[in-house]
Coordinates of C-alpha atoms in Angstrom, one line a residue:
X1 CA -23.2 23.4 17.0
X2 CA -26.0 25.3 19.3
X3 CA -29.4 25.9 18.1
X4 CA -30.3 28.6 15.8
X5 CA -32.8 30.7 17.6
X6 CA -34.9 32.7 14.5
X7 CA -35.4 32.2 10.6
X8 CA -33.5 35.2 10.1
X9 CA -31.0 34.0 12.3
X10 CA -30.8 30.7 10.5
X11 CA -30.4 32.2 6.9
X12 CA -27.8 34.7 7.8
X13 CA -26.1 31.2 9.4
X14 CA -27.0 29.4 6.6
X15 CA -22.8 29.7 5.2
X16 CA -21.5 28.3 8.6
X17 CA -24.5 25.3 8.6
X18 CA -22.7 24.3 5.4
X19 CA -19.5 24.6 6.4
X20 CA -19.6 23.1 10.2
X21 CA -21.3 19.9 7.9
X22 CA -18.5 19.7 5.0
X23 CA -16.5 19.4 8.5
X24 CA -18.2 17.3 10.4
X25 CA -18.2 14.7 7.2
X26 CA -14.5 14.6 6.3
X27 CA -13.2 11.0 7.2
X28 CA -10.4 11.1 9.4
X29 CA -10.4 7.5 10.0
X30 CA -10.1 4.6 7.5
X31 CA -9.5 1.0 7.1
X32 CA -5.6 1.3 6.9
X33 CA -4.5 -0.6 9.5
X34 CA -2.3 2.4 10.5
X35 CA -4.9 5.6 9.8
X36 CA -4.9 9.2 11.1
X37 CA -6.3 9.0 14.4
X38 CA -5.0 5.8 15.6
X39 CA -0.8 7.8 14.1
X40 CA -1.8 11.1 16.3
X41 CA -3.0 8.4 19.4
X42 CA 0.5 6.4 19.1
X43 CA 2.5 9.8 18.4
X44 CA 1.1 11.3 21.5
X45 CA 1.0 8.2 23.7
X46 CA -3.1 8.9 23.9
X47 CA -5.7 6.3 23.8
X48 CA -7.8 6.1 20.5
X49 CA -10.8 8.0 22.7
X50 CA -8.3 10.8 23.8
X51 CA -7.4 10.8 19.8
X52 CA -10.6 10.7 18.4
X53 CA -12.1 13.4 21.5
X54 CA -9.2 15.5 19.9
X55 CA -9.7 15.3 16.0
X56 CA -13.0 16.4 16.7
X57 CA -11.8 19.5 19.0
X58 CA -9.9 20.6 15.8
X59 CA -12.9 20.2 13.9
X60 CA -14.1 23.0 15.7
X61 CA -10.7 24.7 16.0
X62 CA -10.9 24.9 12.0
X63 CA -14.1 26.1 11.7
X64 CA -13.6 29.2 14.6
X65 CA -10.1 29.7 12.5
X66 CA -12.5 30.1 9.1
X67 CA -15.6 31.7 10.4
X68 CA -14.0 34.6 12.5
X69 CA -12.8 38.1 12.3
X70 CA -9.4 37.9 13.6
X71 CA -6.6 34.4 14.2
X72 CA -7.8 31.9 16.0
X73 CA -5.7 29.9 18.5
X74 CA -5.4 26.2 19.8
X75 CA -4.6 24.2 22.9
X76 CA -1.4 22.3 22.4
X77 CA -4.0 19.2 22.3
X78 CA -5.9 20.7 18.8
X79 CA -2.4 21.9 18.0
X80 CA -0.9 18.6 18.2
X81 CA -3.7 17.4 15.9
X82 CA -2.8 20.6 13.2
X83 CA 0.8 19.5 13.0
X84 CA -0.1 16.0 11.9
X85 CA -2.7 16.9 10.2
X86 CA 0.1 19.3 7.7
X87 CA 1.9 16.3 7.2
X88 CA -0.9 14.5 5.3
X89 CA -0.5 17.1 3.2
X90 CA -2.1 15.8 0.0
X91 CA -5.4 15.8 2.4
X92 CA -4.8 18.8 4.0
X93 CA -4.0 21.4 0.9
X94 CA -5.8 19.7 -1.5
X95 CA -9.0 18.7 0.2
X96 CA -9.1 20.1 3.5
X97 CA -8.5 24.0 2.6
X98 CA -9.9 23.9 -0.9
X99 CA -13.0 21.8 -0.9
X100 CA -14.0 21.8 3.0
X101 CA -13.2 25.2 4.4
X102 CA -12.9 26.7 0.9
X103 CA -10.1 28.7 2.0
X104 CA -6.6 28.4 2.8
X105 CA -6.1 27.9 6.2
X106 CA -1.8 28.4 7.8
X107 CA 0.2 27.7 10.5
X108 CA 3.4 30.0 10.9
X109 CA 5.9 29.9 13.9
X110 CA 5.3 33.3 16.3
X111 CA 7.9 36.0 16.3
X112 CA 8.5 35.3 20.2
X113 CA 8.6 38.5 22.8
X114 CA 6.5 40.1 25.5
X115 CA 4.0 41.4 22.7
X116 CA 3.5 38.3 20.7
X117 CA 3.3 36.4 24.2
X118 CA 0.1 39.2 25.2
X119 CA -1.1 38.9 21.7
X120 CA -1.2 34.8 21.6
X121 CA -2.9 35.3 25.4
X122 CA -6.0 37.2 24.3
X123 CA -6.4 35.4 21.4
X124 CA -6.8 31.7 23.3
X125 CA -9.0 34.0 25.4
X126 CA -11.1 35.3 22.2
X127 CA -11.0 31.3 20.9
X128 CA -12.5 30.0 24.0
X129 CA -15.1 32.4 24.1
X130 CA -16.4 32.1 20.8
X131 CA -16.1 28.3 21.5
X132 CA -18.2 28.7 23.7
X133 CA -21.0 31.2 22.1
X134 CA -20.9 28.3 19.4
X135 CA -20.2 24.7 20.8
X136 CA -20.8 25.4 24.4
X137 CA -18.3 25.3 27.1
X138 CA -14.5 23.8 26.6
X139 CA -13.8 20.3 27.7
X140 CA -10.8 21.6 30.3
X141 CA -9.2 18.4 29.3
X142 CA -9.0 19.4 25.3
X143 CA -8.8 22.9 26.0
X144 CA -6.9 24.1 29.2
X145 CA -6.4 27.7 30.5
X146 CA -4.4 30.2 29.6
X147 CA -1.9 29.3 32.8
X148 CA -1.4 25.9 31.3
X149 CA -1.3 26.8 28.0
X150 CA 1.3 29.3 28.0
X151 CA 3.2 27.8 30.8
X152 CA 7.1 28.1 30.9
X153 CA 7.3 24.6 29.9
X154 CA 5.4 22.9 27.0
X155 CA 3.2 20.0 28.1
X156 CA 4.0 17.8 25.3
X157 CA 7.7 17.3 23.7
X158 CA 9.3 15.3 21.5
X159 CA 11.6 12.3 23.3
X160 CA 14.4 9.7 22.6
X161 CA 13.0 6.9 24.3
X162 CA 16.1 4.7 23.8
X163 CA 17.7 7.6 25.9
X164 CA 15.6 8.6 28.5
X165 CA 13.0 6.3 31.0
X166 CA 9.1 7.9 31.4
X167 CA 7.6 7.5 34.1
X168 CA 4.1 9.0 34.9
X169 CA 3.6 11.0 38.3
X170 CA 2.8 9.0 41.3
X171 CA -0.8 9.9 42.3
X172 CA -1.5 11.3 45.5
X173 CA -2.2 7.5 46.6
X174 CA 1.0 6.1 45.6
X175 CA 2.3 9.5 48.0
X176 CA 0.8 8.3 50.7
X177 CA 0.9 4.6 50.9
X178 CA 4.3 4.2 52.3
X179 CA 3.2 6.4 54.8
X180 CA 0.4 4.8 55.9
X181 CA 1.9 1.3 55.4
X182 CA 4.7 1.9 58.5
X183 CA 2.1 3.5 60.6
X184 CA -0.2 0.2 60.4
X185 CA 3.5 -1.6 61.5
X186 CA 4.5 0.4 64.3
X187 CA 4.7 -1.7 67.4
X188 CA 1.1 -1.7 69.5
X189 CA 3.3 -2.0 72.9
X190 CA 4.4 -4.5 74.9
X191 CA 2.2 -6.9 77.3
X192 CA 3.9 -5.4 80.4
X193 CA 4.2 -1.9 80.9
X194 CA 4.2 1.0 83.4
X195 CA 1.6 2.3 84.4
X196 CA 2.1 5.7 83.8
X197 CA 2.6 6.2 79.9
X198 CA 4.7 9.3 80.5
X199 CA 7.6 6.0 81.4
X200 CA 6.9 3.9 78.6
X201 CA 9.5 3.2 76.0
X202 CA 9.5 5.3 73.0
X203 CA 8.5 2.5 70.2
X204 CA 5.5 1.7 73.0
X205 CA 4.5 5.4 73.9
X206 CA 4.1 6.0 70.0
X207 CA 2.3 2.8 69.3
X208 CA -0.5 4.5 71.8
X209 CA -0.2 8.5 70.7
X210 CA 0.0 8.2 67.1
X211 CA -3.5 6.3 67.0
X212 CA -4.6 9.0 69.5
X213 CA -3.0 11.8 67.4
X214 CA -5.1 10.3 64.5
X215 CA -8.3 10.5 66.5
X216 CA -7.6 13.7 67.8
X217 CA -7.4 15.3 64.2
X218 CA -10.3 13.4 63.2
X219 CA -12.8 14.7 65.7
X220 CA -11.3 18.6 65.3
X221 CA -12.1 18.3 61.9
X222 CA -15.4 16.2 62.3
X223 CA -16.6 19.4 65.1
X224 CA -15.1 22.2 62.6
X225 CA -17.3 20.5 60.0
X226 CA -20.2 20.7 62.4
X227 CA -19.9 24.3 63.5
X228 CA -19.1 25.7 60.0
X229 CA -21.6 23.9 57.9
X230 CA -24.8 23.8 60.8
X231 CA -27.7 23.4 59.7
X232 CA -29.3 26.6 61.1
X233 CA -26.6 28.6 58.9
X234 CA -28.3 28.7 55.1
X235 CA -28.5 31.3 52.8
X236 CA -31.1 34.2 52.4
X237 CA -34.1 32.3 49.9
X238 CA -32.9 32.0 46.4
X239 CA -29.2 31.6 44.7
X240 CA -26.9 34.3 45.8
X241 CA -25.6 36.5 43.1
X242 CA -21.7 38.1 44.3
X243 CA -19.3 41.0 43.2
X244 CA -16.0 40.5 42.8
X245 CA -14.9 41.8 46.1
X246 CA -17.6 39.2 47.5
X247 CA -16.2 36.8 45.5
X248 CA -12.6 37.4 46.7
X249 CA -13.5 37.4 50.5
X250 CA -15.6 34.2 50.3
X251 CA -12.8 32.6 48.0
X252 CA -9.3 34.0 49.3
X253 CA -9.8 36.0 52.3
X254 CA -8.8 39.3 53.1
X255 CA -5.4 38.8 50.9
X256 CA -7.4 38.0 48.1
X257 CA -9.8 41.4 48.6
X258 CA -6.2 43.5 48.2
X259 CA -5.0 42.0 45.2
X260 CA -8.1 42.3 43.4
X261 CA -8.2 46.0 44.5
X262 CA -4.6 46.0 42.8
X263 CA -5.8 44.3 39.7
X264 CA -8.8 46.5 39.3
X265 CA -6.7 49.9 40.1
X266 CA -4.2 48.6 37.0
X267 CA -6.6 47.4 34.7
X268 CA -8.8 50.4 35.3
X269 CA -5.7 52.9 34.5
X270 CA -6.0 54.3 37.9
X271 CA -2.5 52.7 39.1
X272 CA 0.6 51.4 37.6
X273 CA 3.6 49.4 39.2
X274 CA 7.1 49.7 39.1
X275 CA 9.2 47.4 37.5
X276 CA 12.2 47.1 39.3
X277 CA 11.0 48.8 43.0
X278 CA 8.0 46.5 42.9
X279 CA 5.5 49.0 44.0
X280 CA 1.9 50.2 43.2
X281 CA 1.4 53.5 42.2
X282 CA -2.0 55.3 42.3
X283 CA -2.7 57.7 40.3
X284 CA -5.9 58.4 40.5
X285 CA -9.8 56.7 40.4
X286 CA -11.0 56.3 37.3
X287 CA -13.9 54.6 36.0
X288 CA -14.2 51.0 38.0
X289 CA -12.1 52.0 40.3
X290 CA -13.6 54.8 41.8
X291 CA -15.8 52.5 44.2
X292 CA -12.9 51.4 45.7
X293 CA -11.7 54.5 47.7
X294 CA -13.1 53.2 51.0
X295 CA -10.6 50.5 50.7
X296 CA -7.4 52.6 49.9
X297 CA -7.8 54.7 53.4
X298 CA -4.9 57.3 53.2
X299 CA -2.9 54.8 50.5
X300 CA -1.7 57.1 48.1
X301 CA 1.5 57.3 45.7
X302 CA 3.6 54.0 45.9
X303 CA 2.8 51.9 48.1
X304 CA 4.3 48.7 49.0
X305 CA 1.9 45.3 48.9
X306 CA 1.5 44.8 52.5
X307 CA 0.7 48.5 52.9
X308 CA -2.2 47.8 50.4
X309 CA -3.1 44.9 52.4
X310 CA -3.6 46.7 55.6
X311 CA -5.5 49.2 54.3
X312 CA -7.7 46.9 52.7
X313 CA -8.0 44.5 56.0
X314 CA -8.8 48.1 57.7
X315 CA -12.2 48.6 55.7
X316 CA -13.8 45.1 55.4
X317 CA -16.1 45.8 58.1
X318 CA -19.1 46.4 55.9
X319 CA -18.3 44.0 54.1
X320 CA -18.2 41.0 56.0
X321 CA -21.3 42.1 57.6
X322 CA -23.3 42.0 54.1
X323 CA -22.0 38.8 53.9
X324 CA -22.9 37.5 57.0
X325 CA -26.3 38.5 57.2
X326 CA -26.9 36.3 53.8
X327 CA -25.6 33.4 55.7
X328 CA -22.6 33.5 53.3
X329 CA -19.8 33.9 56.2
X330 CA -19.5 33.7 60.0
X331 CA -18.7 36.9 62.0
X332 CA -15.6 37.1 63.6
X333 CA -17.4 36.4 66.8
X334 CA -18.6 32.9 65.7
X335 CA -15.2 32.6 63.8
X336 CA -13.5 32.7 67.1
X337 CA -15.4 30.4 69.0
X338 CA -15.6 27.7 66.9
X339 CA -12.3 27.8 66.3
X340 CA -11.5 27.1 70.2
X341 CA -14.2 24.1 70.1
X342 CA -13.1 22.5 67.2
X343 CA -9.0 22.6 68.1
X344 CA -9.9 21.4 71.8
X345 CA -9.4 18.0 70.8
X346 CA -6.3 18.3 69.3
X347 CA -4.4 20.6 71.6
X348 CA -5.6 17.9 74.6
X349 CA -3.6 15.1 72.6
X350 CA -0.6 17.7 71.7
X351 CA -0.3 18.9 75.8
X352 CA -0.1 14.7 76.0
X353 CA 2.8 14.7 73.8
X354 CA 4.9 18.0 74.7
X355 CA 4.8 16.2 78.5
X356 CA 6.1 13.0 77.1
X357 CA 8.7 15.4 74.8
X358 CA 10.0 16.9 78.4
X359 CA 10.4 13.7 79.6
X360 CA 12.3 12.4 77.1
X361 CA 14.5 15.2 76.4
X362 CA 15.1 15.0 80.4
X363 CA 16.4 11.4 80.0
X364 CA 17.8 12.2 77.1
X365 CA 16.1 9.5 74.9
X366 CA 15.5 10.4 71.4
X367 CA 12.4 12.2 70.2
X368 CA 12.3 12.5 66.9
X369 CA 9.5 10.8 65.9
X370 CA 7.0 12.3 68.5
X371 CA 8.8 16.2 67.7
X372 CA 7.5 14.6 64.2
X373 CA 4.1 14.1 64.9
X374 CA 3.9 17.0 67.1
X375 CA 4.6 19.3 64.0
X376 CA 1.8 17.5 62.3
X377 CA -0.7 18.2 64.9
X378 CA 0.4 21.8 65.0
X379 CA -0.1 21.9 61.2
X380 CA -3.4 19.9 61.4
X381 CA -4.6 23.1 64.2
X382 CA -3.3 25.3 61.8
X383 CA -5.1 24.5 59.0
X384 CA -8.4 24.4 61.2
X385 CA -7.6 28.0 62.4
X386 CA -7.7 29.0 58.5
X387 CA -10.2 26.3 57.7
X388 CA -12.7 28.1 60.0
X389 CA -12.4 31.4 58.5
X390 CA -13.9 30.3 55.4
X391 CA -17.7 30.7 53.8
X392 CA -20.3 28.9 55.5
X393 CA -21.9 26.0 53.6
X394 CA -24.4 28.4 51.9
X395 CA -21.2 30.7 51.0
X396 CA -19.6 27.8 49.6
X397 CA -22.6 27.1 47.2
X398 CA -22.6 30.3 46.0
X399 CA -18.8 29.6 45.3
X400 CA -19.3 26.6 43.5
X401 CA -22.3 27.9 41.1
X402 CA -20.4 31.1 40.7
X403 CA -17.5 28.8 39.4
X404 CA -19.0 26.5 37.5
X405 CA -21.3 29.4 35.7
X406 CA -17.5 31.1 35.2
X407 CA -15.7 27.7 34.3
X408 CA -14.5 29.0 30.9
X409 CA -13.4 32.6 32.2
X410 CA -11.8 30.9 34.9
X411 CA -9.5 28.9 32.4
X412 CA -9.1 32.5 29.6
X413 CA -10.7 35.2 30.9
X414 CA -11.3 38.1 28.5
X415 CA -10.6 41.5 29.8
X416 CA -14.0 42.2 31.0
X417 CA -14.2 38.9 33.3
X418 CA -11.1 39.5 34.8
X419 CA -11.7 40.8 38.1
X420 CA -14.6 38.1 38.7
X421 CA -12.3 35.1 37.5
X422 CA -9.4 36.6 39.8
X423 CA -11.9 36.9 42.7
X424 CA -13.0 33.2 42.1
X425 CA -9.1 32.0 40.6
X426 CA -6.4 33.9 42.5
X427 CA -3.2 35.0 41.2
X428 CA -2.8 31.8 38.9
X429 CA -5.7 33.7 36.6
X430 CA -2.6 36.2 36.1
X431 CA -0.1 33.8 35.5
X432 CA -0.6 33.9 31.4
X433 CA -2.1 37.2 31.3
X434 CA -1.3 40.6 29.7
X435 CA 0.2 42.0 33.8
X436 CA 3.3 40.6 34.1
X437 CA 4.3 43.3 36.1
X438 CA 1.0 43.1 38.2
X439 CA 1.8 39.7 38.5
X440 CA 5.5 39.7 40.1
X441 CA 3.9 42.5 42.3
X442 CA 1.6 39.9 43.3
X443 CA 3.9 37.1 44.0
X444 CA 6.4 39.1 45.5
X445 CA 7.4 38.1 49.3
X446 CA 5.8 40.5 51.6
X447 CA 8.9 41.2 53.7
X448 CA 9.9 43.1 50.8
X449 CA 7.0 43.0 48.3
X450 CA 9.7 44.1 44.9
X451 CA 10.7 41.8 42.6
X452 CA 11.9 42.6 38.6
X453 CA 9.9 40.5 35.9
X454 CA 10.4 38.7 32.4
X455 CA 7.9 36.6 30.8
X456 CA 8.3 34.0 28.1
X457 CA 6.0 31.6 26.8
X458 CA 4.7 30.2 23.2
X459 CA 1.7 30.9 21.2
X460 CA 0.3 29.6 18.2
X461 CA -2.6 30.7 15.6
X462 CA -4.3 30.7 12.6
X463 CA -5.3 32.7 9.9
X464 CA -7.7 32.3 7.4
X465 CA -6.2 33.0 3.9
X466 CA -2.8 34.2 5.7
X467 CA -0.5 33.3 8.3
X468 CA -0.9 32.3 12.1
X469 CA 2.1 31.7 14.3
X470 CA 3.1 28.5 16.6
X471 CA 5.5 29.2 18.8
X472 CA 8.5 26.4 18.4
X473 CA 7.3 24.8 15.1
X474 CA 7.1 25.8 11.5
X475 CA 4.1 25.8 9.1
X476 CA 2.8 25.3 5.4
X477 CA 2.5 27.4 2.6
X478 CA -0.5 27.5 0.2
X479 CA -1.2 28.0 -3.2

């Protein structure tokens, strides 16, 4: 546990000292060759460090569930550990409840439905908080966030393995590598060729343009580095602080600035959406909101979401010019031009290739692979274009220490950090979140921008002395 700052402080604490020890004390490993934590390790398919890292995360599970003023709730991970834990349950009523937390502590499945699903949500939200007030921040990899959590799917499940094969997900390596194996055996040409490579062969011409194409992409990228990130281009002295709407055009872009303007107009009560029509309707500025009416223009009643995004795109003036002059973002003057340098190198090598695609589709030869590569390369400029709209390198610092000083309202945000976390997060903050309205306004296709919603999901908690729920498993009784 953190430090106890005063002697007053340390008395009224006193209790929980006592407690967090008759915690920290109880044995959860033994000499049986078979004992808890090496069971939960081979149940899971965990090592014994990923075990042991997680007995102790329940440790602290149990004493938030004991300590607190309202259920507690756990990462499947700690979960996982609670449901074995019930099974040893000569150590878990007898000695656990009764002589370490002094108090009953269950575990009851949830009722299931949109409001237990919102309840569970704050909760995990309220858990990792006070996790961290006590212990310090989550370890993500024990603790995830509330998208993950409440997912549609549950991360861990029970499995016949005399039924069904498991086979971990190939890394973004294993992706790759067959890739990059046939392009180190493509043919290199032949000893005798025209002179004109506009005649060559198609297994030849490629041998020469994909290693080209390669270069071509690696110098755009190496010049977009160098004009986004130049050295001249650093922040005002000292670290930037940033607003949400800051926050979102650094992180997300314009896009990003009109969804949070959504999210702030519901959770402020100034706005609602509809259901089924998939629209925003604003009623009126209240409280947070109100410094948003520069952005709205002449939006008013329901409006559709790429209605609020023009009217948002509309009014960004000031703010990308506050921005820039902290040496956060390039204006769209600099934006422009080094976009043109940086993709120079790559539309040289794709002109190269469209005359060779002419040619070929002249002699009718196939052209597959070059069409092929010629997509990449316009995907490659593409992602440059976008690439190059982002922060400057000092922008991007403020980014990352905004993030990591954020890291656990990024993963459960409670109500009040949700506008910073969905400036920093996106819509995947919303994913698991009390909006799921908001949400499939969000995600909705902006063609149309209206979509109906549902939500479903799991939660599980604990109460001290009373019941908890667990969505999908069942619980024990006390005396």
């Amino acid at each position: 546990m953190r430090e106890i700052g005063t002697a007053s402080a340390e008395s009224e604490r006193a209790p929980e000292e006592a407690l967090w020890a008759r915690i920290a004390a109880h044995p959860f490993e033994d000499a049986r060759a078979l004992d808890f934590t090496g069971r939960l390790a081979a149940d899971m398919g965990w090592s014994r460090a990923q075990a042991k890292g997680a007995v102790e995360e329940y440790r602290r599970f149990c004493f938030l569930a004991v300590t607190g003023t309202e259920p507690a709730t756990p990462s499947e991970e700690v979960d996982a550990v609670w449901h074995l834990h019930l099974t040893y349950s000569r150590d878990y009523w007898s000695v656990w409840c009764p002589q370490v937390l002094e108090r009953p502590l269950h575990h009851d499945p949830t009722g299931g439905g949109p409001a237990e699903d919102a309840r569970y949500h704050g909760q995990y939200a309220r858990t990792l908080a006070r996790y961290e007030t006590a212990f310090g921040p989550p370890d993500p990899a024990f603790w995830p966030g509330t998208a993950a959590r409440f997912g549609p799917r549950p991360r861990y499940r029970m499995v016949d393995t005399h039924r069904v094969w498991l086979l971990p997900r190939p890394s973004a390596l294993r992706r790759v590598a067959p890739a990059a194996c046939l392009l180190l055996c493509l043919p290199t040409g032949a000893l005798a060729l025209p002179s004109t490579p506009l005649d060559w062969r198609g297994p030849e011409f490629l041998g020469l343009y994909l290693p080209l194409a390669l270069l071509a992409v690696a110098a755009s990228f190496a010049l977009a580095v160098r004009l986004r990130f130049a050295p001249g281009r650093a922040a005002l002295a000292g670290a930037p602080t940033l607003d949400p709407l800051e926050a979102a055009l650094l992180a997300g872009g314009p896009g990003r600035v009109a969804d949070l303007v959504a999210l702030i107009l519901v959770t402020s009560g100034s706005a609602s959406v509809e259901r089924f029509r998939g629209r925003l309707v604003v009623e009126g500025l209240q409280g947070e909101a109100a410094r948003l009416r520069p952005f709205l223009g002449s939006v008013t009643g329901p409006t559709r979401r790429r209605d609020l995004m023009g009217a948002v795109g509309e009014a960004l003036g000031p703010l990308r010019r506050r921005l820039h002059a902290r040496g956060l973002l390039l204006d769209p003057e600099e934006t422009r031009g080094a976009r043109w340098v940086a993709l120079a190198p790559i539309a040289a090598v794709a002109l190269f290739g469209i005359a060779k695609l002419v040619v070929g589709i002249e002699r009718h030869r196939p052209v597959g692979f070059l069409l092929v590569t010629l997509l990449g390369l316009a995907a490659s400029a593409g992602l440059l274009w976008w690439w190059l709209s982002r922060p400057t390198r000092a922008g991007a610092q403020a980014l990352d220490a905004l993030s990591r000083n954020q890291a656990r309202a990024l993963r459960a945000p409670m109500p009040s950090e949700l506008p910073l976390a969905f400036a920093i997060g996106g819509i995947g903050i919303l994913s698991a979140s009390a909006y799921p309205e908001l949400f499939a306004y969000l995600k909705a296709p902006l063609r149309d921008s209206g979509s109906g919603c549902g939500t479903g999901g799991s939660g599980c908690g604990s109460g001290s002395g009373g019941g908890g729920g667990c969505g999908g498993c069942g619980g024990g009784g006390g005396d």
